[in-house]
Amino acid sequence: MPEFTLPALSYPTNALEPHIDARTMEIHHGKHHATYITNLNNALKDHADLQAKSIEEIVAGIAQVPEAIRTAVNNNGGGHYNHTMFWELMKPGGAKAPSGALGEAINGAFGSVENLQTAINDAGLKRFGSGWSWLVADPAGKLMVISTANQDCPLRDKLHPILGVDVWEHAYYLNYQNRRADYLKAWWNVVNWDEVAKRFAAKK
Ligand code: MN3
């Protein structure tokens, strides 16, 4: 049966320093993400129908997953989808600002990129405990900022993730300790806006 596997990073673990340190990347990608995949594969081991689907299909269709494994698939499947996106959104030397259709859509919805960044950071700061802060597009293409708990993925609610930042302590604690605000501010330095634009174009 096909199994989900840990996607390789497209850059070395120290490539995002000083904003995201190498040790955090090694543990976050090599341990946390890897564990989500192991647990997802375990949850799906007797479910060939689900194994045949993409992770996006599984997460978006979480309500149809058998109840006995739904929580495990939500947590670990969401963890796999969310982190795969997160690694892809970051890049050393990536595009530093949104341009074209994405830039126009952000200005239309939020007034400016700075306003969007403030809204994402605020939603991430207000998230009590573990979760994510997101820029999502609804089915009509409208952009909005939301936050979800734990590994809940916006796809569950028919909202397509355009950009998401992990605000679990494991994402920043080694370098920033309790200073989530400093991590969020620094994170924007490693966002590759070309990848954000790609995700936006795919769902327009
Ligand atoms: Mn994480």
PDB file of N, CA, C and O and ligand atoms in Angstrom, residues 28 32 36 83 132 151 166 168 170-171, ligand 1:
ATOM      1  N   HIS A  28      12.132  20.177  13.920  1.00  0.00           N
ATOM      2  CA  HIS A  28      10.779  20.439  13.436  1.00  0.00           C
ATOM      3  C   HIS A  28      10.453  19.581  12.210  1.00  0.00           C
ATOM      4  O   HIS A  28       9.411  18.929  12.143  1.00  0.00           O
ATOM      5  N   HIS A  32       9.305  16.276  14.328  1.00  0.00           N
ATOM      6  CA  HIS A  32       7.869  16.557  14.442  1.00  0.00           C
ATOM      7  C   HIS A  32       7.109  16.156  13.181  1.00  0.00           C
ATOM      8  O   HIS A  32       6.133  15.405  13.242  1.00  0.00           O
ATOM      9  N   TYR A  36       4.327  13.000  12.509  1.00  0.00           N
ATOM     10  CA  TYR A  36       2.971  13.128  11.958  1.00  0.00           C
ATOM     11  C   TYR A  36       2.766  12.093  10.843  1.00  0.00           C
ATOM     12  O   TYR A  36       1.711  11.470  10.735  1.00  0.00           O
ATOM     13  N   HIS A  83       2.596  21.275   7.423  1.00  0.00           N
ATOM     14  CA  HIS A  83       4.051  21.434   7.435  1.00  0.00           C
ATOM     15  C   HIS A  83       4.643  21.376   6.034  1.00  0.00           C
ATOM     16  O   HIS A  83       5.600  22.091   5.735  1.00  0.00           O
ATOM     17  N   TRP A 132      -2.065  27.577  14.251  1.00  0.00           N
ATOM     18  CA  TRP A 132      -1.554  28.233  13.047  1.00  0.00           C
ATOM     19  C   TRP A 132      -2.306  29.537  12.798  1.00  0.00           C
ATOM     20  O   TRP A 132      -3.471  29.669  13.171  1.00  0.00           O
ATOM     21  N   GLN A 151      -3.456  21.083  14.766  1.00  0.00           N
ATOM     22  CA  GLN A 151      -3.131  20.899  13.347  1.00  0.00           C
ATOM     23  C   GLN A 151      -4.386  20.989  12.474  1.00  0.00           C
ATOM     24  O   GLN A 151      -4.391  20.505  11.334  1.00  0.00           O
ATOM     25  N   ASP A 166       3.233  28.549  11.455  1.00  0.00           N
ATOM     26  CA  ASP A 166       3.143  27.631  12.586  1.00  0.00           C
ATOM     27  C   ASP A 166       3.447  28.405  13.863  1.00  0.00           C
ATOM     28  O   ASP A 166       4.530  28.978  13.986  1.00  0.00           O
ATOM     29  N   TRP A 168       3.036  26.865  16.973  1.00  0.00           N
ATOM     30  CA  TRP A 168       3.365  25.922  18.045  1.00  0.00           C
ATOM     31  C   TRP A 168       4.716  26.339  18.645  1.00  0.00           C
ATOM     32  O   TRP A 168       5.605  26.791  17.919  1.00  0.00           O
ATOM     33  N   HIS A 170       7.098  24.527  19.377  1.00  0.00           N
ATOM     34  CA  HIS A 170       8.214  23.784  18.761  1.00  0.00           C
ATOM     35  C   HIS A 170       8.769  24.513  17.537  1.00  0.00           C
ATOM     36  O   HIS A 170       9.869  24.221  17.093  1.00  0.00           O
ATOM     37  N   ALA A 171       8.004  25.446  16.986  1.00  0.00           N
ATOM     38  CA  ALA A 171       8.454  26.171  15.799  1.00  0.00           C
ATOM     39  C   ALA A 171       9.455  27.272  16.129  1.00  0.00           C
ATOM     40  O   ALA A 171      10.149  27.766  15.239  1.00  0.00           O
TER      41      ALA A 171
HETATM   42 MN   MN3 B   1       5.088  22.501  13.597  1.00  0.00          MN
END
